[in-house]
């Protein structure tokens, strides 16, 4: 159900983290089927970031939810 999407994404990220964190992956990406990813730009962007620090990147969308959420 669409209304449970946030919870499903949270559980997915939690599961991925628990399975693959110790395999030395630096980054995880959540994208939808209609998302275009320019891998070269993404690699350049992430090369300047610290993968040892928990962080999310995206647009801080505050139209519906007062405190916003990461989108895009």
mmCIF file of N, CA and C in Angstrom, residues 17 21 26-27 48-57:
data_model
loop_
_atom_site.group_PDB
_atom_site.id
_atom_site.type_symbol
_atom_site.label_atom_id
_atom_site.label_comp_id
_atom_site.label_asym_id
_atom_site.label_seq_id
_atom_site.Cartn_x
_atom_site.Cartn_y
_atom_site.Cartn_z
ATOM 1 N N UNK A 17 21.201 -2.593 5.454
ATOM 2 C CA UNK A 17 22.297 -2.202 6.345
ATOM 3 C C UNK A 17 22.765 -3.387 7.185
ATOM 4 N N UNK A 21 26.426 -4.101 5.719
ATOM 5 C CA UNK A 21 27.289 -3.094 6.335
ATOM 6 C C UNK A 21 28.712 -3.593 6.523
ATOM 7 N N UNK A 26 30.602 1.292 0.843
ATOM 8 C CA UNK A 26 30.665 2.665 1.320
ATOM 9 C C UNK A 26 29.323 3.373 1.280
ATOM 10 N N UNK A 27 28.502 3.024 0.285
ATOM 11 C CA UNK A 27 27.243 3.752 0.090
ATOM 12 C C UNK A 27 26.126 2.797 -0.330
ATOM 13 N N UNK A 48 33.619 13.196 -2.584
ATOM 14 C CA UNK A 48 33.932 14.304 -1.679
ATOM 15 C C UNK A 48 33.221 14.173 -0.331
ATOM 16 N N UNK A 49 32.554 13.042 -0.107
ATOM 17 C CA UNK A 49 31.787 12.831 1.125
ATOM 18 C C UNK A 49 32.418 11.741 1.970
ATOM 19 N N UNK A 50 32.106 11.763 3.255
ATOM 20 C CA UNK A 50 32.611 10.770 4.204
ATOM 21 C C UNK A 50 31.593 9.643 4.347
ATOM 22 N N UNK A 51 31.922 8.461 3.852
ATOM 23 C CA UNK A 51 30.983 7.326 3.914
ATOM 24 C C UNK A 51 30.916 6.696 5.303
ATOM 25 N N UNK A 52 31.746 7.119 6.232
ATOM 26 C CA UNK A 52 31.712 6.586 7.598
ATOM 27 C C UNK A 52 30.709 7.321 8.475
ATOM 28 N N UNK A 53 30.099 8.357 7.938
ATOM 29 C CA UNK A 53 29.137 9.156 8.697
ATOM 30 C C UNK A 53 27.724 8.889 8.174
ATOM 31 N N UNK A 54 26.775 8.501 9.040
ATOM 32 C CA UNK A 54 25.410 8.255 8.564
ATOM 33 C C UNK A 54 24.782 9.553 8.055
ATOM 34 N N UNK A 55 24.285 9.515 6.822
ATOM 35 C CA UNK A 55 23.729 10.721 6.212
ATOM 36 C C UNK A 55 22.784 10.324 5.082
ATOM 37 N N UNK A 56 21.846 11.183 4.775
ATOM 38 C CA UNK A 56 21.011 11.014 3.596
ATOM 39 C C UNK A 56 21.157 12.253 2.729
ATOM 40 N N UNK A 57 21.009 12.081 1.430
ATOM 41 C CA UNK A 57 21.056 13.189 0.491
ATOM 42 C C UNK A 57 19.777 13.157 -0.330
#
